[in-house]
PDB file as gemmi writes it, atoms N, CA and C in Angstrom:
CRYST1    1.000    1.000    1.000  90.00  90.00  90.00 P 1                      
ATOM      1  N   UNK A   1      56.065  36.058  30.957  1.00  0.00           N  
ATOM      2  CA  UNK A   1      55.953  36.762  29.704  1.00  0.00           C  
ATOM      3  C   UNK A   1      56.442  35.854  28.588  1.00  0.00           C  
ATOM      4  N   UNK A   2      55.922  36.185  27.534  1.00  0.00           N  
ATOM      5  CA  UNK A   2      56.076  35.101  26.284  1.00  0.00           C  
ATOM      6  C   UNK A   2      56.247  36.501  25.125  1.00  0.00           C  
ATOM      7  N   UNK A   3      57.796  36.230  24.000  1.00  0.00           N  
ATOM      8  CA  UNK A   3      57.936  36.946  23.085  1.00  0.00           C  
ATOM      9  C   UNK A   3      58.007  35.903  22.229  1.00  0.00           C  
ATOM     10  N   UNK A   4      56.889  35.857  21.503  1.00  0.00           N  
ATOM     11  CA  UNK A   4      56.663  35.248  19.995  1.00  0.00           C  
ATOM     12  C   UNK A   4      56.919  36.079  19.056  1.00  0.00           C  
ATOM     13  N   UNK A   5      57.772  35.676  18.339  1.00  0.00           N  
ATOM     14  CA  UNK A   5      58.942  36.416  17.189  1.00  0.00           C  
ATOM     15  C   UNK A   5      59.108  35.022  15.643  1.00  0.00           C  
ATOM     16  N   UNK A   6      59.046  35.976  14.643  1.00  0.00           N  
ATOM     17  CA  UNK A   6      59.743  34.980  13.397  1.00  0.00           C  
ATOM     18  C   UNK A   6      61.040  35.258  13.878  1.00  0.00           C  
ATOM     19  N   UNK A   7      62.014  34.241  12.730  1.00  0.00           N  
ATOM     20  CA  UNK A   7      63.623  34.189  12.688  1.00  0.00           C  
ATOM     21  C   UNK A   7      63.924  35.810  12.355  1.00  0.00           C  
ATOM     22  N   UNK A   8      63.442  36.095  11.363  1.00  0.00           N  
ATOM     23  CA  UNK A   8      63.632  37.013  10.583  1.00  0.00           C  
ATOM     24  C   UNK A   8      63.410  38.453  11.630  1.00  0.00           C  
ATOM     25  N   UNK A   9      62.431  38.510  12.428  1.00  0.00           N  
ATOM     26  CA  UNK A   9      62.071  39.572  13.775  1.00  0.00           C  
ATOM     27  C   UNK A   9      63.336  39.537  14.736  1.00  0.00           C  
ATOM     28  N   UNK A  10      63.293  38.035  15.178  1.00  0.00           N  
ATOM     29  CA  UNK A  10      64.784  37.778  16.002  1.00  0.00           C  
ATOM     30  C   UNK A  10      66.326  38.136  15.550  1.00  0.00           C  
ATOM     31  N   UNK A  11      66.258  37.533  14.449  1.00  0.00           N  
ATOM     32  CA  UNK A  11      67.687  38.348  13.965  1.00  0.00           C  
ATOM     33  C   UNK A  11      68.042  40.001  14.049  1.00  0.00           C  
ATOM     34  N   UNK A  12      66.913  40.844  13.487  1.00  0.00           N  
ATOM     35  CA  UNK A  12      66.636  41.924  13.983  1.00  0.00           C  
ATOM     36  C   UNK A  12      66.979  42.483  15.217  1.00  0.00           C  
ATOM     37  N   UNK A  13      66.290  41.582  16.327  1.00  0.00           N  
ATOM     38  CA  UNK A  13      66.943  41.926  17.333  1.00  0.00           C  
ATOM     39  C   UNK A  13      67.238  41.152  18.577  1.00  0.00           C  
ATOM     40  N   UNK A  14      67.995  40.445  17.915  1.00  0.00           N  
ATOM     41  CA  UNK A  14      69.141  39.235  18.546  1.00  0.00           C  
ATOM     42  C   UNK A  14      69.560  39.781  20.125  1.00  0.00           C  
ATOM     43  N   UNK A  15      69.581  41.159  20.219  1.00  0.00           N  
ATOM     44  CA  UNK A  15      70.241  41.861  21.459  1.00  0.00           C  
ATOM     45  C   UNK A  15      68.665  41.443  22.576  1.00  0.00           C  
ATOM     46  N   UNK A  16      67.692  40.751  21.961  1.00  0.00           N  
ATOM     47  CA  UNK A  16      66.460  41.138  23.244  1.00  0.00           C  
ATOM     48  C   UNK A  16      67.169  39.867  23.985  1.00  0.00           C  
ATOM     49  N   UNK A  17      67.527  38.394  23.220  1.00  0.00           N  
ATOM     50  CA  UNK A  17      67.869  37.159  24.237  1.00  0.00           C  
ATOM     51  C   UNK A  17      68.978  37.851  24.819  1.00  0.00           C  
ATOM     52  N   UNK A  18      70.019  38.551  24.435  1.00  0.00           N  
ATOM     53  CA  UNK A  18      71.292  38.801  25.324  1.00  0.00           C  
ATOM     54  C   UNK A  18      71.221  39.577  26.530  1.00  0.00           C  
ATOM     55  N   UNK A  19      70.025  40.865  26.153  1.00  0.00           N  
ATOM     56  CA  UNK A  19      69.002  41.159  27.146  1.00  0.00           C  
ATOM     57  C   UNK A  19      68.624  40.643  28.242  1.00  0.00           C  
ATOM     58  N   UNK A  20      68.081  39.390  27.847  1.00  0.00           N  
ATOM     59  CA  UNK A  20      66.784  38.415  28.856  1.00  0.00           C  
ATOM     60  C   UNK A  20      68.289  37.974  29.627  1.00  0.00           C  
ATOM     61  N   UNK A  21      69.471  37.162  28.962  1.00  0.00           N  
ATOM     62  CA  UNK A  21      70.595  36.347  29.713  1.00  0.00           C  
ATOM     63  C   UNK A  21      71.159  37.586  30.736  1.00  0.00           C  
ATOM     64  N   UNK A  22      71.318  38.750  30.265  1.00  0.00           N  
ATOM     65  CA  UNK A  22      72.083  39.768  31.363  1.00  0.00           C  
ATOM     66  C   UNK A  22      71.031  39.677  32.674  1.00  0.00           C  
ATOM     67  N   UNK A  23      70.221  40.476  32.307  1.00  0.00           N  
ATOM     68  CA  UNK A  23      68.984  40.718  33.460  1.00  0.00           C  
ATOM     69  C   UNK A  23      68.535  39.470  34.320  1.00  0.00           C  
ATOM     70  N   UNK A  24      68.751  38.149  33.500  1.00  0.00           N  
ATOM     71  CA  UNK A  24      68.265  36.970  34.293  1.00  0.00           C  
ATOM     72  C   UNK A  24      66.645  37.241  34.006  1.00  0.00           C  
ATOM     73  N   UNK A  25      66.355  37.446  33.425  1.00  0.00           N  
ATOM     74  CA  UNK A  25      64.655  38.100  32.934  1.00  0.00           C  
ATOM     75  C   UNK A  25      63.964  36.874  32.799  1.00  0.00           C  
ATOM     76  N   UNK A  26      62.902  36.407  33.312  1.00  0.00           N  
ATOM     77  CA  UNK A  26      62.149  35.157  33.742  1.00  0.00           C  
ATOM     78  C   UNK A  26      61.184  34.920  32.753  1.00  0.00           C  
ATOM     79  N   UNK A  27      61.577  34.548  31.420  1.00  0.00           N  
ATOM     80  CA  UNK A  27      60.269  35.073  30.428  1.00  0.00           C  
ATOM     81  C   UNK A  27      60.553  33.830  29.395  1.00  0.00           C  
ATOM     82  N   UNK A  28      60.368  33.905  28.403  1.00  0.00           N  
ATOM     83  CA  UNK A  28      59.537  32.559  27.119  1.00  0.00           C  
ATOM     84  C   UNK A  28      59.897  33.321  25.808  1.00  0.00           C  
ATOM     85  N   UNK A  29      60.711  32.540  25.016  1.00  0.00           N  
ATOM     86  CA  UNK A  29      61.143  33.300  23.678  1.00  0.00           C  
ATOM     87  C   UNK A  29      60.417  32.248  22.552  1.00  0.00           C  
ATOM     88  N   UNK A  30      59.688  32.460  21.967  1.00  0.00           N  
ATOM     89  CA  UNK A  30      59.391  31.551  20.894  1.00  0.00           C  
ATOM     90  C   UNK A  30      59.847  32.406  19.828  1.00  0.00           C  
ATOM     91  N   UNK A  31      60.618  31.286  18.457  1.00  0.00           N  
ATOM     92  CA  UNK A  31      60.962  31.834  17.918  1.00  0.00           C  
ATOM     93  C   UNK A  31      60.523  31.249  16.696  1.00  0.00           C  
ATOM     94  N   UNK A  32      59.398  31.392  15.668  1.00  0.00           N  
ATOM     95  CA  UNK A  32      59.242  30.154  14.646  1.00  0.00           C  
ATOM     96  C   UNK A  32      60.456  30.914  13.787  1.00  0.00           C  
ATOM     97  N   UNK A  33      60.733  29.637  13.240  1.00  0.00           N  
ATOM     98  CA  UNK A  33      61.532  29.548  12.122  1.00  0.00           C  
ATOM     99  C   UNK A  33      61.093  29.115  10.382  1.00  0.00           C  
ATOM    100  N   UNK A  34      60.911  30.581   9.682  1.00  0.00           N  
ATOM    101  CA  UNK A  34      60.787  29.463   8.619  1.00  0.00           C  
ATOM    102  C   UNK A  34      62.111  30.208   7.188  1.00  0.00           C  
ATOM    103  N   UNK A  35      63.456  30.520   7.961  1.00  0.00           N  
ATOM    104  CA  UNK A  35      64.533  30.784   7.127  1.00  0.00           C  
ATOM    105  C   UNK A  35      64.322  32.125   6.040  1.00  0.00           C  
ATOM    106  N   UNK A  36      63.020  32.791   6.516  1.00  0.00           N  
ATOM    107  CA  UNK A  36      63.190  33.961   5.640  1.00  0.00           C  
ATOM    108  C   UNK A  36      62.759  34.798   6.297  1.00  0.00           C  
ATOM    109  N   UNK A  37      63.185  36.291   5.662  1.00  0.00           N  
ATOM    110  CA  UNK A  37      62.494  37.680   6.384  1.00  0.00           C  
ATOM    111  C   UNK A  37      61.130  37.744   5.658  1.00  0.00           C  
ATOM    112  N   UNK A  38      60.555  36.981   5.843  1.00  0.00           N  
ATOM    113  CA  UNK A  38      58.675  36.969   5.156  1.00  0.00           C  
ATOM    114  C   UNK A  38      57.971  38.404   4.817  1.00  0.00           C  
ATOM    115  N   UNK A  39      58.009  39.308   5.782  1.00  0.00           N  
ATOM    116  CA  UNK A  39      57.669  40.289   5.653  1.00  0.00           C  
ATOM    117  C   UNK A  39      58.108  41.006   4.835  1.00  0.00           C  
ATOM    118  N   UNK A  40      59.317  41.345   4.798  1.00  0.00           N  
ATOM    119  CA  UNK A  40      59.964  41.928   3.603  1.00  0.00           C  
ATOM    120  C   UNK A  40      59.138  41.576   1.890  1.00  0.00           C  
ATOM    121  N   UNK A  41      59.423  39.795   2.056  1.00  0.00           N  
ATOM    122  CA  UNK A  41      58.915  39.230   0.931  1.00  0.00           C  
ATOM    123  C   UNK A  41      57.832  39.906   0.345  1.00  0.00           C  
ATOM    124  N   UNK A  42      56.659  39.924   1.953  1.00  0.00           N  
ATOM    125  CA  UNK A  42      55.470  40.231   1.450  1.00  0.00           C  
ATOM    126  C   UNK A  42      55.570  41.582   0.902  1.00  0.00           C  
ATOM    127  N   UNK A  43      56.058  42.875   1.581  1.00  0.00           N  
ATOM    128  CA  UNK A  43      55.734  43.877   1.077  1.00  0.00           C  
ATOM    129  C   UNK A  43      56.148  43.830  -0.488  1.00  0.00           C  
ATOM    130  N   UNK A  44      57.376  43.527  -0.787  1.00  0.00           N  
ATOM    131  CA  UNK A  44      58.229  43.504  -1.979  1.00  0.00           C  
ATOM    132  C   UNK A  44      57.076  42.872  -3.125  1.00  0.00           C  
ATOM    133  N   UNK A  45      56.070  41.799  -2.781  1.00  0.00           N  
ATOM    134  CA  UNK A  45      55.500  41.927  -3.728  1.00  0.00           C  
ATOM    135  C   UNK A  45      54.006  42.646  -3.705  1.00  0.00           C  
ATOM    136  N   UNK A  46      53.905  43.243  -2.591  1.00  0.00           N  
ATOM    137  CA  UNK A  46      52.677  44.169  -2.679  1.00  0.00           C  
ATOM    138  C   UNK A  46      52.867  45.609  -3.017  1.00  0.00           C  
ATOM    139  N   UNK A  47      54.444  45.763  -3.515  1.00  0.00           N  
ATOM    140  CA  UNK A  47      54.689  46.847  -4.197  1.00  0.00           C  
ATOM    141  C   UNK A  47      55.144  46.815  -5.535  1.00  0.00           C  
ATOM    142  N   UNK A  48      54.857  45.036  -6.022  1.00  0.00           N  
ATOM    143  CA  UNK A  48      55.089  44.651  -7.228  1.00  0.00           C  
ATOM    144  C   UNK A  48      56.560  44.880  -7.617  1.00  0.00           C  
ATOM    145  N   UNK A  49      57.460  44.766  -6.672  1.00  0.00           N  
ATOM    146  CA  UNK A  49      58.898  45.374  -7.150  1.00  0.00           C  
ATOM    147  C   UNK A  49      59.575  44.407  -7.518  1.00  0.00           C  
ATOM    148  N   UNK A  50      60.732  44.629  -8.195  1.00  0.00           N  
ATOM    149  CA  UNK A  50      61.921  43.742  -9.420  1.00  0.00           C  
ATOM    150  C   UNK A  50      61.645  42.629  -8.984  1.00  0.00           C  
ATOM    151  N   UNK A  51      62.283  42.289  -7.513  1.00  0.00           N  
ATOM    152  CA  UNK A  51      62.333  40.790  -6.676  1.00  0.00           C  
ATOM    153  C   UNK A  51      61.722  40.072  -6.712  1.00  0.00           C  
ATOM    154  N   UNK A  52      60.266  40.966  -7.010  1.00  0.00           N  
ATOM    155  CA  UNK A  52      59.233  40.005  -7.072  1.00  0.00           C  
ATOM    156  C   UNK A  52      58.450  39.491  -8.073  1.00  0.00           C  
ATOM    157  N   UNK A  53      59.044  40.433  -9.341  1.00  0.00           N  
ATOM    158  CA  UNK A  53      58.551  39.821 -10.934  1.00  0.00           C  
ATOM    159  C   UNK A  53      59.583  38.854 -10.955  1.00  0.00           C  
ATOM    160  N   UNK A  54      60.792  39.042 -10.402  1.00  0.00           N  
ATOM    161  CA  UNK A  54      61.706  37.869 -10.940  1.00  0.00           C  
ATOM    162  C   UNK A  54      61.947  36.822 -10.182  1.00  0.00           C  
ATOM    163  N   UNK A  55      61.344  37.161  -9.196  1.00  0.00           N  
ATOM    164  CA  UNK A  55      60.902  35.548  -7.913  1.00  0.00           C  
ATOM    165  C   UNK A  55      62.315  35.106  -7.268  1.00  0.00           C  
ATOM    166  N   UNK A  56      63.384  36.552  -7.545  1.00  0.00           N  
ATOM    167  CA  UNK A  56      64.502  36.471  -6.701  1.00  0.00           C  
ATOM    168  C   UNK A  56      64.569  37.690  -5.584  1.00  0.00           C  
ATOM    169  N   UNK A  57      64.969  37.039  -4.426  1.00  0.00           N  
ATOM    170  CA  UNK A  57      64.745  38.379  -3.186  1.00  0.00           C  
ATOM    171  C   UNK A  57      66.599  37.988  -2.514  1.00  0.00           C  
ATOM    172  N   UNK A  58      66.851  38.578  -3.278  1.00  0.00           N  
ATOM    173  CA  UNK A  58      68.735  38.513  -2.517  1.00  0.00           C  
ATOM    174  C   UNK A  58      68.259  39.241  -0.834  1.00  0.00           C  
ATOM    175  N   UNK A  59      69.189  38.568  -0.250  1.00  0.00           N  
ATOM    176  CA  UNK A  59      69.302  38.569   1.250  1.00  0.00           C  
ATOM    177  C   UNK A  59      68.103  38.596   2.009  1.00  0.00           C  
ATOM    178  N   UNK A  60      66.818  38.079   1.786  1.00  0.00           N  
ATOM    179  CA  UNK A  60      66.027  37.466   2.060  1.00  0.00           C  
ATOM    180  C   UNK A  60      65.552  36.154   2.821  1.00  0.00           C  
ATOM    181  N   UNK A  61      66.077  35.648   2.511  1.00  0.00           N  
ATOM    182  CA  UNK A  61      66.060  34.093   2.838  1.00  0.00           C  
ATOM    183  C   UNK A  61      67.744  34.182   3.901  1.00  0.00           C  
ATOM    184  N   UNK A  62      67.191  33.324   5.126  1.00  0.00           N  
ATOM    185  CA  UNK A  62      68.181  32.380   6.014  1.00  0.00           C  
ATOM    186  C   UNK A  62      68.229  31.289   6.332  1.00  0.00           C  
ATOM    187  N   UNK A  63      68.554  31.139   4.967  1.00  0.00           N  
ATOM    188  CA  UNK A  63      69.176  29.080   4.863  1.00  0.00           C  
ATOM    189  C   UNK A  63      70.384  28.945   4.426  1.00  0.00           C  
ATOM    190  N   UNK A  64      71.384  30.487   4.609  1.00  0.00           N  
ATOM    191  CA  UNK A  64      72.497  30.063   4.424  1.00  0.00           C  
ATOM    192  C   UNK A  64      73.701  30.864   4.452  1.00  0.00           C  
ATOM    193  N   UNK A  65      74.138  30.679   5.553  1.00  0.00           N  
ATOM    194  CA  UNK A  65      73.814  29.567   6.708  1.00  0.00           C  
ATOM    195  C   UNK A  65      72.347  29.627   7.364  1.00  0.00           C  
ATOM    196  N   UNK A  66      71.949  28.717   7.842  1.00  0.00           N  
ATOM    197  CA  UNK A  66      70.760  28.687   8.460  1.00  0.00           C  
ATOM    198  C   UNK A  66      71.216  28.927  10.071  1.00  0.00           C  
ATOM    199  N   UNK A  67      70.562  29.801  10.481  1.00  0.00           N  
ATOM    200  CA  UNK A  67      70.638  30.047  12.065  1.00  0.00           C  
ATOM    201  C   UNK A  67      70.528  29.176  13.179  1.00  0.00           C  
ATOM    202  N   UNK A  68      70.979  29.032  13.992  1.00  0.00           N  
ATOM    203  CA  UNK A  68      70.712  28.130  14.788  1.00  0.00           C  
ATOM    204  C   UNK A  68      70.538  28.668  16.171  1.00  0.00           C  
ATOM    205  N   UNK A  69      69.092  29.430  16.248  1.00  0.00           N  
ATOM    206  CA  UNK A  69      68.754  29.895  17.444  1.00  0.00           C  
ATOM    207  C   UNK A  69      68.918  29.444  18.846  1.00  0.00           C  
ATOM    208  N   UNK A  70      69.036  27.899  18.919  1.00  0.00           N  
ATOM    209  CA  UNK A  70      68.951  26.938  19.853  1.00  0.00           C  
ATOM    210  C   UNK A  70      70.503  27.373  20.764  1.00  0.00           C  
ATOM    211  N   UNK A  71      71.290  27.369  19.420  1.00  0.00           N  
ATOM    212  CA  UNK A  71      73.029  27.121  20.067  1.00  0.00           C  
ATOM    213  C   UNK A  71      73.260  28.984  20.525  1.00  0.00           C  
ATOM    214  N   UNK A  72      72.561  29.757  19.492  1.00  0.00           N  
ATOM    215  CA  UNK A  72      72.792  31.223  19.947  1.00  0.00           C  
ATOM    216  C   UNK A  72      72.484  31.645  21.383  1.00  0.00           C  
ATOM    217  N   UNK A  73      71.054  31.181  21.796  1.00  0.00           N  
ATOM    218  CA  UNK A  73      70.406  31.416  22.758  1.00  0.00           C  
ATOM    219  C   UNK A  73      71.432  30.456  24.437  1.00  0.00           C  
ATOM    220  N   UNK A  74      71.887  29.444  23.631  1.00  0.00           N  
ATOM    221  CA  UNK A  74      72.732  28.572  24.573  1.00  0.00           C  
ATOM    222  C   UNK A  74      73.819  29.087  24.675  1.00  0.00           C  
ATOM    223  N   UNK A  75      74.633  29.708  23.602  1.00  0.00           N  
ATOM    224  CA  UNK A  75      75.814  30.332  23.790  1.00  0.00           C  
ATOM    225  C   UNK A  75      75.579  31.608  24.565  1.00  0.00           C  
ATOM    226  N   UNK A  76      74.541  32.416  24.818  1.00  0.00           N  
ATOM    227  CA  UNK A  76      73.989  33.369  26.265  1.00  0.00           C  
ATOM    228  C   UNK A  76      74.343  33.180  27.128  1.00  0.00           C  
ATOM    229  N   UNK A  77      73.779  31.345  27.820  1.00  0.00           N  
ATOM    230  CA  UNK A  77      73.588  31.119  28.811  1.00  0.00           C  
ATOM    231  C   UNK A  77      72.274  31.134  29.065  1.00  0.00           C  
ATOM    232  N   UNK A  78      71.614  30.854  28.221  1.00  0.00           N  
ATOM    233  CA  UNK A  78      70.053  30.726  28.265  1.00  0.00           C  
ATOM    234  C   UNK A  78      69.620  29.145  28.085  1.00  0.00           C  
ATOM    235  N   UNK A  79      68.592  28.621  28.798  1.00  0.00           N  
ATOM    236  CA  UNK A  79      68.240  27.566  28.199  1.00  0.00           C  
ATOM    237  C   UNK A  79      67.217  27.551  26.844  1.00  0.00           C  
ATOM    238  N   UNK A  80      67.866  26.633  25.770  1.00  0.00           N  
ATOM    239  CA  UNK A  80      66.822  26.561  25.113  1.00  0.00           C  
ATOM    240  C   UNK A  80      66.607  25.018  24.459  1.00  0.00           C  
ATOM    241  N   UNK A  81      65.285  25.153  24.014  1.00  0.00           N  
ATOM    242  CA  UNK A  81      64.896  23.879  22.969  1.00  0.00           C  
ATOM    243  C   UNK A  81      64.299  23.858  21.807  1.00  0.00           C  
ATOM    244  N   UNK A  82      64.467  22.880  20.908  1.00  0.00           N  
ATOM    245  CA  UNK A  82      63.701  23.002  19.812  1.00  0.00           C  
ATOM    246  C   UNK A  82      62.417  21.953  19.535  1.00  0.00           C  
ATOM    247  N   UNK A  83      61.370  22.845  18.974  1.00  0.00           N  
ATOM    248  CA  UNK A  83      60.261  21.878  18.923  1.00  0.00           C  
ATOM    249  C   UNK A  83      59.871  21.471  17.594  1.00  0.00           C  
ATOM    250  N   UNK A  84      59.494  20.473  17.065  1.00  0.00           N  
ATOM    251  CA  UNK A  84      59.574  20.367  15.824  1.00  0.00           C  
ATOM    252  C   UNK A  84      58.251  19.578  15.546  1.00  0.00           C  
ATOM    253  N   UNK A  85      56.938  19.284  16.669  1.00  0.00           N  
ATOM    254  CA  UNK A  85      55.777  18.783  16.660  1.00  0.00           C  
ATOM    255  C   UNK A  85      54.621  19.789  17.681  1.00  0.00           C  
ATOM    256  N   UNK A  86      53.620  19.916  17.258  1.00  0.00           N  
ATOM    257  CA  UNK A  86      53.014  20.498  17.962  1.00  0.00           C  
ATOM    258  C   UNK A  86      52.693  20.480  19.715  1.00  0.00           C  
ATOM    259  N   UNK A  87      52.767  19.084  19.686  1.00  0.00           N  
ATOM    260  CA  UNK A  87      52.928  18.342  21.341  1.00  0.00           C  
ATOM    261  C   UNK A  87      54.314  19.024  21.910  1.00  0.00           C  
ATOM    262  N   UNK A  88      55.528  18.809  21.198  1.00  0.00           N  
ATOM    263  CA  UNK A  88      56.313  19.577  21.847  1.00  0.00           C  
ATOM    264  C   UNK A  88      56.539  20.976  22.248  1.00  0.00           C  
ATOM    265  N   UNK A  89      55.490  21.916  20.997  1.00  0.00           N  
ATOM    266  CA  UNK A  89      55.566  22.991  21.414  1.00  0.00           C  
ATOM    267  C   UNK A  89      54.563  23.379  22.997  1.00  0.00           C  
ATOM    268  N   UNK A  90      53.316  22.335  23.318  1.00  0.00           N  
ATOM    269  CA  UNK A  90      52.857  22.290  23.927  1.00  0.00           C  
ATOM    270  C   UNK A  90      53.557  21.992  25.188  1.00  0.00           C  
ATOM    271  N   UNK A  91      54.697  21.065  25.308  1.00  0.00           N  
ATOM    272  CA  UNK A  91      55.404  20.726  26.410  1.00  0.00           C  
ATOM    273  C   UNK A  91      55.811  21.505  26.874  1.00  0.00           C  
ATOM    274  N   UNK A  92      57.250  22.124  25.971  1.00  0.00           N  
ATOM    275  CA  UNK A  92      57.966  23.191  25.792  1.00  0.00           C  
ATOM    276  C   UNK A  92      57.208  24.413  26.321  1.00  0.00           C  
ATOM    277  N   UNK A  93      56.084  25.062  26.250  1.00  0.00           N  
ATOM    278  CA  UNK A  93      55.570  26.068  26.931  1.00  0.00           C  
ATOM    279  C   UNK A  93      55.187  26.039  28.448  1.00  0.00           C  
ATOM    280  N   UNK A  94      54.617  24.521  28.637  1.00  0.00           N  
ATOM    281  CA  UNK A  94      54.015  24.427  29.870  1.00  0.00           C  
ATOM    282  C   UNK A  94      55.462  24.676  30.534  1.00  0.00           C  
ATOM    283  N   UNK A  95      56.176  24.402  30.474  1.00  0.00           N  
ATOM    284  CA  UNK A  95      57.608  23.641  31.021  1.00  0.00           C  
ATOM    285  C   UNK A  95      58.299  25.212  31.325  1.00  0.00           C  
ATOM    286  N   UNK A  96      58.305  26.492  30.108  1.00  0.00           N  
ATOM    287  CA  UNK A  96      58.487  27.229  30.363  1.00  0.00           C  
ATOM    288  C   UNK A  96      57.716  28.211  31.365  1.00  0.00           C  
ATOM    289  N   UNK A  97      56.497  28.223  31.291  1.00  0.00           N  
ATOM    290  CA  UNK A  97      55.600  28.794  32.279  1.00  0.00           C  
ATOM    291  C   UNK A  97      55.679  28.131  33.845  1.00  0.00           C  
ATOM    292  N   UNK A  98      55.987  27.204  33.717  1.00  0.00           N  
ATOM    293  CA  UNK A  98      56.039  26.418  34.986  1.00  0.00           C  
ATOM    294  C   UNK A  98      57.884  27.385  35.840  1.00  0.00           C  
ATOM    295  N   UNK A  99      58.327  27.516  34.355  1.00  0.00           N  
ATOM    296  CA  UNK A  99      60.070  27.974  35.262  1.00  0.00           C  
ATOM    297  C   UNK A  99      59.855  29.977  35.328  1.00  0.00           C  
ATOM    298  N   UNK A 100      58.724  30.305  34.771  1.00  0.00           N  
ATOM    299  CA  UNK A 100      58.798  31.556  34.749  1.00  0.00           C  
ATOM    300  C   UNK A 100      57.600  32.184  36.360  1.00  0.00           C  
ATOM    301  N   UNK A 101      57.424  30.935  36.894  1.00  0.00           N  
ATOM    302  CA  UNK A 101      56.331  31.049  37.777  1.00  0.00           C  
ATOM    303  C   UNK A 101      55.088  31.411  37.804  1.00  0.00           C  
ATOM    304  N   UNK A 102      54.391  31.412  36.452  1.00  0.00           N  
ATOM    305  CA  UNK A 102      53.191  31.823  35.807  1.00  0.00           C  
ATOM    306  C   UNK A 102      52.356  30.395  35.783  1.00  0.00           C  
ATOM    307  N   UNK A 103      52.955  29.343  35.855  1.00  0.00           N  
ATOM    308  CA  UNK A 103      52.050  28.274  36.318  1.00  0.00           C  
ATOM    309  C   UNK A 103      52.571  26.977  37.396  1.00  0.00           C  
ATOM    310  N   UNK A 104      51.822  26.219  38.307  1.00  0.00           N  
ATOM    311  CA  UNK A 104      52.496  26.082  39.423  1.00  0.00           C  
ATOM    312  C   UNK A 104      51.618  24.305  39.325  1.00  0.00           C  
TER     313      UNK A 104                                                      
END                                                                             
């Protein structure tokens, strides 16, 4: 199994990796990162609201501190890695599917 999640989804609910580490749950967390709750963003300006005439969205953005999913997920007891090229995300999956027994 593979849970593809933004930062902003994961923070939300940070309890699913602590989840996966209790259970020993054999599964694939992708997590893109791009330091904001996006969604929020989006609605906020598809309802044309304050934040978004004034191109400020307080507690929106996580760059600060910026999260560090890698060390959270490690501080579990989970393995994790970070990919920062497309080849690696390609590695990084096979590598996980290969440990979740979904590919052999």
């Amino acid at each position: 199994m593979v849970a593809l999640l933004g930062d902003g989804s994961a923070m939300y609910t940070i309890q699913g990796l602590w989840t996966a580490a209790r259970e020993n749950l054999r599964m694939v967390f992708v997590i893109i990162n791009n330091y904001s709750y996006r969604i929020l963003k989006q609605r906020t300006n598809a309802m044309k609201g304050l934040a978004a005439q004034a191109d400020s969205y307080v507690g929106m953005d996580l760059d600060r501190p910026r999260v560090d999913f890698v060390s959270v997920a490690r501080g579990l007891g989970l393995t994790a890695h970070r990919a920062t090229t497309l080849a690696q995300v390609c590695e990084l999956l096979e590598a996980g599917w290969r440990m979740t027994g979904r590919l052999s």
